[in-house]
PDB file of C-alpha atoms in Angstrom:
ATOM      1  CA  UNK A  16       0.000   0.000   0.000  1.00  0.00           C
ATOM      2  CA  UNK A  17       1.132   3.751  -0.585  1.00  0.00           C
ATOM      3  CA  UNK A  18       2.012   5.563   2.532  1.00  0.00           C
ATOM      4  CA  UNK A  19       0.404   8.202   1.865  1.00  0.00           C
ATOM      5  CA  UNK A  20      -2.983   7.485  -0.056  1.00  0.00           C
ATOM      6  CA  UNK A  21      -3.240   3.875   1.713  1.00  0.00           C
ATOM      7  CA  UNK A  22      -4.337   2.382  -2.169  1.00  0.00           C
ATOM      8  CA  UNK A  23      -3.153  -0.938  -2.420  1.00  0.00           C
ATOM      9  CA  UNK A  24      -0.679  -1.696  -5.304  1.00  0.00           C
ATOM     10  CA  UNK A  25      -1.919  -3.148  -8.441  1.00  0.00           C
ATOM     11  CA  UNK A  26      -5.596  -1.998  -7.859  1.00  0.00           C
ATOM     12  CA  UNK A  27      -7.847  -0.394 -10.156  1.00  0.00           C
ATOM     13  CA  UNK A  28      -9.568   2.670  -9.008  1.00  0.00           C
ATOM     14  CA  UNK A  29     -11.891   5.192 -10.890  1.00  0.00           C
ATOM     15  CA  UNK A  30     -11.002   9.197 -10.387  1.00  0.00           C
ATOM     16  CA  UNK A  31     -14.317  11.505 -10.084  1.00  0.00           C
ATOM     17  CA  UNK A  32     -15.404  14.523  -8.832  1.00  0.00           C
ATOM     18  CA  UNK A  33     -12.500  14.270  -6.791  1.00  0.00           C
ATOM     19  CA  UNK A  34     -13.512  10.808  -5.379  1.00  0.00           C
ATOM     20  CA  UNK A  35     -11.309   8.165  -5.693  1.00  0.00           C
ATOM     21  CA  UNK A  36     -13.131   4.650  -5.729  1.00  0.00           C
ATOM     22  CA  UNK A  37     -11.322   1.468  -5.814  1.00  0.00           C
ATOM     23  CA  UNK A  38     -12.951  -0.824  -8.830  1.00  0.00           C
ATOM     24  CA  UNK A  39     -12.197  -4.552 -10.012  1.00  0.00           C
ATOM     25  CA  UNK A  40     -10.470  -4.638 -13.648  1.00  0.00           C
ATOM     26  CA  UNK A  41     -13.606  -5.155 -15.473  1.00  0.00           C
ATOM     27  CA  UNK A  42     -15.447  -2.407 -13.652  1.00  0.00           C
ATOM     28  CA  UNK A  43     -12.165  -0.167 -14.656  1.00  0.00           C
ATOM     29  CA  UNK A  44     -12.379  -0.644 -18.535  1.00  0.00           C
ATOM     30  CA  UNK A  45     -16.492   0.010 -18.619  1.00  0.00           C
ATOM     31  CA  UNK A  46     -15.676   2.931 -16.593  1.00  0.00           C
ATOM     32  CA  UNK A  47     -13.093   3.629 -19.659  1.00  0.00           C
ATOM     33  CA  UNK A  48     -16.040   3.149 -22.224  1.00  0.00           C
ATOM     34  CA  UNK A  49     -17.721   5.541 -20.223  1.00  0.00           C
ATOM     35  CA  UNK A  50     -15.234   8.499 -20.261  1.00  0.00           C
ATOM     36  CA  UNK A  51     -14.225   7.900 -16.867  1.00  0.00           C
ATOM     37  CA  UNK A  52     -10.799   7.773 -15.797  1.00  0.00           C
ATOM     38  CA  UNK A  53      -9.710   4.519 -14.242  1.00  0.00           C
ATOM     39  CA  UNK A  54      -6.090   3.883 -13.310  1.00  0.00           C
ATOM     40  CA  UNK A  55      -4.054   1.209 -11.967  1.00  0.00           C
ATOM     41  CA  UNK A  56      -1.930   1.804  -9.219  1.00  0.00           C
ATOM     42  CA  UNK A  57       1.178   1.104  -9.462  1.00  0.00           C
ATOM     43  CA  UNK A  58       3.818   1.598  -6.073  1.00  0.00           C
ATOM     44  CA  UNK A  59       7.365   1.872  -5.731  1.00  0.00           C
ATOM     45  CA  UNK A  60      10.131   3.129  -3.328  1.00  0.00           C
ATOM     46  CA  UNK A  61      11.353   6.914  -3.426  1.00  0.00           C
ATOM     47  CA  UNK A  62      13.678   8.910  -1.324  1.00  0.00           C
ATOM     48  CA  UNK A  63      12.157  10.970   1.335  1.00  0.00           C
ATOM     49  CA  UNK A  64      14.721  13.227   0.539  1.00  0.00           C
ATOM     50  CA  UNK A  65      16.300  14.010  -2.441  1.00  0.00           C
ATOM     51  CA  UNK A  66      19.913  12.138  -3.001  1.00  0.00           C
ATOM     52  CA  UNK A  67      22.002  14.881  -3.394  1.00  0.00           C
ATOM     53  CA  UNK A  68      20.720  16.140  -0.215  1.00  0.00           C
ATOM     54  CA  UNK A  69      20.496  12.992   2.076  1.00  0.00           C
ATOM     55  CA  UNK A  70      22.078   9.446   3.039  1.00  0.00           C
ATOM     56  CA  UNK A  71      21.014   7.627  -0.637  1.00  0.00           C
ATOM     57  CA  UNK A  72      21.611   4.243   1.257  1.00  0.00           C
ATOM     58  CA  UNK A  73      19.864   5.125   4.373  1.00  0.00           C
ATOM     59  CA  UNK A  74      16.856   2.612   4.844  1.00  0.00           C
ATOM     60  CA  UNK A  75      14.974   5.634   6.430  1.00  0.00           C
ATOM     61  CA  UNK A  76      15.365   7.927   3.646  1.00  0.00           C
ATOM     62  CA  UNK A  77      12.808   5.642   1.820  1.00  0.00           C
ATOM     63  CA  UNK A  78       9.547   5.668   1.618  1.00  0.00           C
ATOM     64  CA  UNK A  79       7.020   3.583  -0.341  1.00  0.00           C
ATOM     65  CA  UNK A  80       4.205   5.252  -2.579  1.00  0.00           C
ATOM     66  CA  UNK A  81       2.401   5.140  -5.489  1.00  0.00           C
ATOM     67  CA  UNK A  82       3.155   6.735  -8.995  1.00  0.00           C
ATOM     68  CA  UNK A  83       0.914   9.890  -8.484  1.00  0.00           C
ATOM     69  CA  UNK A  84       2.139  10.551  -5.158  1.00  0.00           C
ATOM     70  CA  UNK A  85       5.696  10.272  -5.706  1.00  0.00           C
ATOM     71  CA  UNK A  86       5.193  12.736  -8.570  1.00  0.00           C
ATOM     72  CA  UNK A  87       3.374  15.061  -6.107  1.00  0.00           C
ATOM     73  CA  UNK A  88       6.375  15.065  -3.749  1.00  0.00           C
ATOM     74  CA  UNK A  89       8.679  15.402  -6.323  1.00  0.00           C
ATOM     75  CA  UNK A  90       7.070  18.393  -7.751  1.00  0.00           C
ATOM     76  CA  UNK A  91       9.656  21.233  -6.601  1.00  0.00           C
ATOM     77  CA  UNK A  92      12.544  18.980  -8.002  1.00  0.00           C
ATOM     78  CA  UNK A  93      10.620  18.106 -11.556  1.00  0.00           C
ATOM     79  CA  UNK A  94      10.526  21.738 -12.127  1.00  0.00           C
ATOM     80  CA  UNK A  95      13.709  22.847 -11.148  1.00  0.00           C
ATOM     81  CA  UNK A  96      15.424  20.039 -14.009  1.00  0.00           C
ATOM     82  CA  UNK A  97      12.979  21.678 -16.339  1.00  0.00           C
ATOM     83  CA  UNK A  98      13.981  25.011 -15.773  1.00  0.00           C
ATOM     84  CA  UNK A  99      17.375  24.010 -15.883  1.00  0.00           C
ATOM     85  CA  UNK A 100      16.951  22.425 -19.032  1.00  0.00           C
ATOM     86  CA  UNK A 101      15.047  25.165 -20.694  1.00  0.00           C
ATOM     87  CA  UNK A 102      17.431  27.407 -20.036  1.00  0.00           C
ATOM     88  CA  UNK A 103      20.765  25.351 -21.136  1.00  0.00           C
ATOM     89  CA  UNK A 104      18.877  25.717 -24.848  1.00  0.00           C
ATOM     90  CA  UNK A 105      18.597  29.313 -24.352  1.00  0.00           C
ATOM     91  CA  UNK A 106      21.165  31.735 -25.629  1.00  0.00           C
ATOM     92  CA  UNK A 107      23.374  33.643 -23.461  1.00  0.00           C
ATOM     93  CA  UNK A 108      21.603  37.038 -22.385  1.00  0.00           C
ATOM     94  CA  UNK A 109      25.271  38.673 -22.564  1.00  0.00           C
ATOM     95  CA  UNK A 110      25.596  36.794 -26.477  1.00  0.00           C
ATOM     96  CA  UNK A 111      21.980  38.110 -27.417  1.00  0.00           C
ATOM     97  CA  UNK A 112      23.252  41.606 -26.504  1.00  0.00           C
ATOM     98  CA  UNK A 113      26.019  41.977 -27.989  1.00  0.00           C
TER      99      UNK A 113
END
């Protein structure tokens, strides 16, 4: 289970009006059919916090969730690399001046 949601892994659950309602597989693709969004959850470990920061082989620096938590608490750190990345294509303000 995630430790933060508490959804087991590998189950199906159906997303609406911000109700999240934990389905069997078949009841997950007619939701699909429907429109609905159904989703499988799918867990794995993560670093409380972030490697560069922390112990990376400390067993307490781990924590187990599932995919759309993990990208929740990685959130800051996803947009940082994308900044970062943006702006290594970007030309020098000092060369576009000149």
């Amino acid at each position: 289970r995630c430790e933060r949601c508490s959804l087991p892994n590998g189950a199906w659950v159906v997303r609406e009006n911000g109700r999240t309602v934990e389905v069997t597989e078949k009841d997950a693709a007619a939701a699909k059919v429907r429109g609905l969004r159904a989703v499988k959850i799918q867990c794995g470990c993560c670093h409380r916090v972030p490697v560069p920061q922390g112990d990376m082989y400390s067993l307490s620096n781990l924590i187990w969730l599932c995919r759309g938590d993990h990208l929740r608490m990685d959130r800051a750190l996803h947009k940082r690399t994308r900044q970062a990345n943006k702006d290594r294509t970007r030309p020098l303000l000092a060369e576009a001046c000149a």
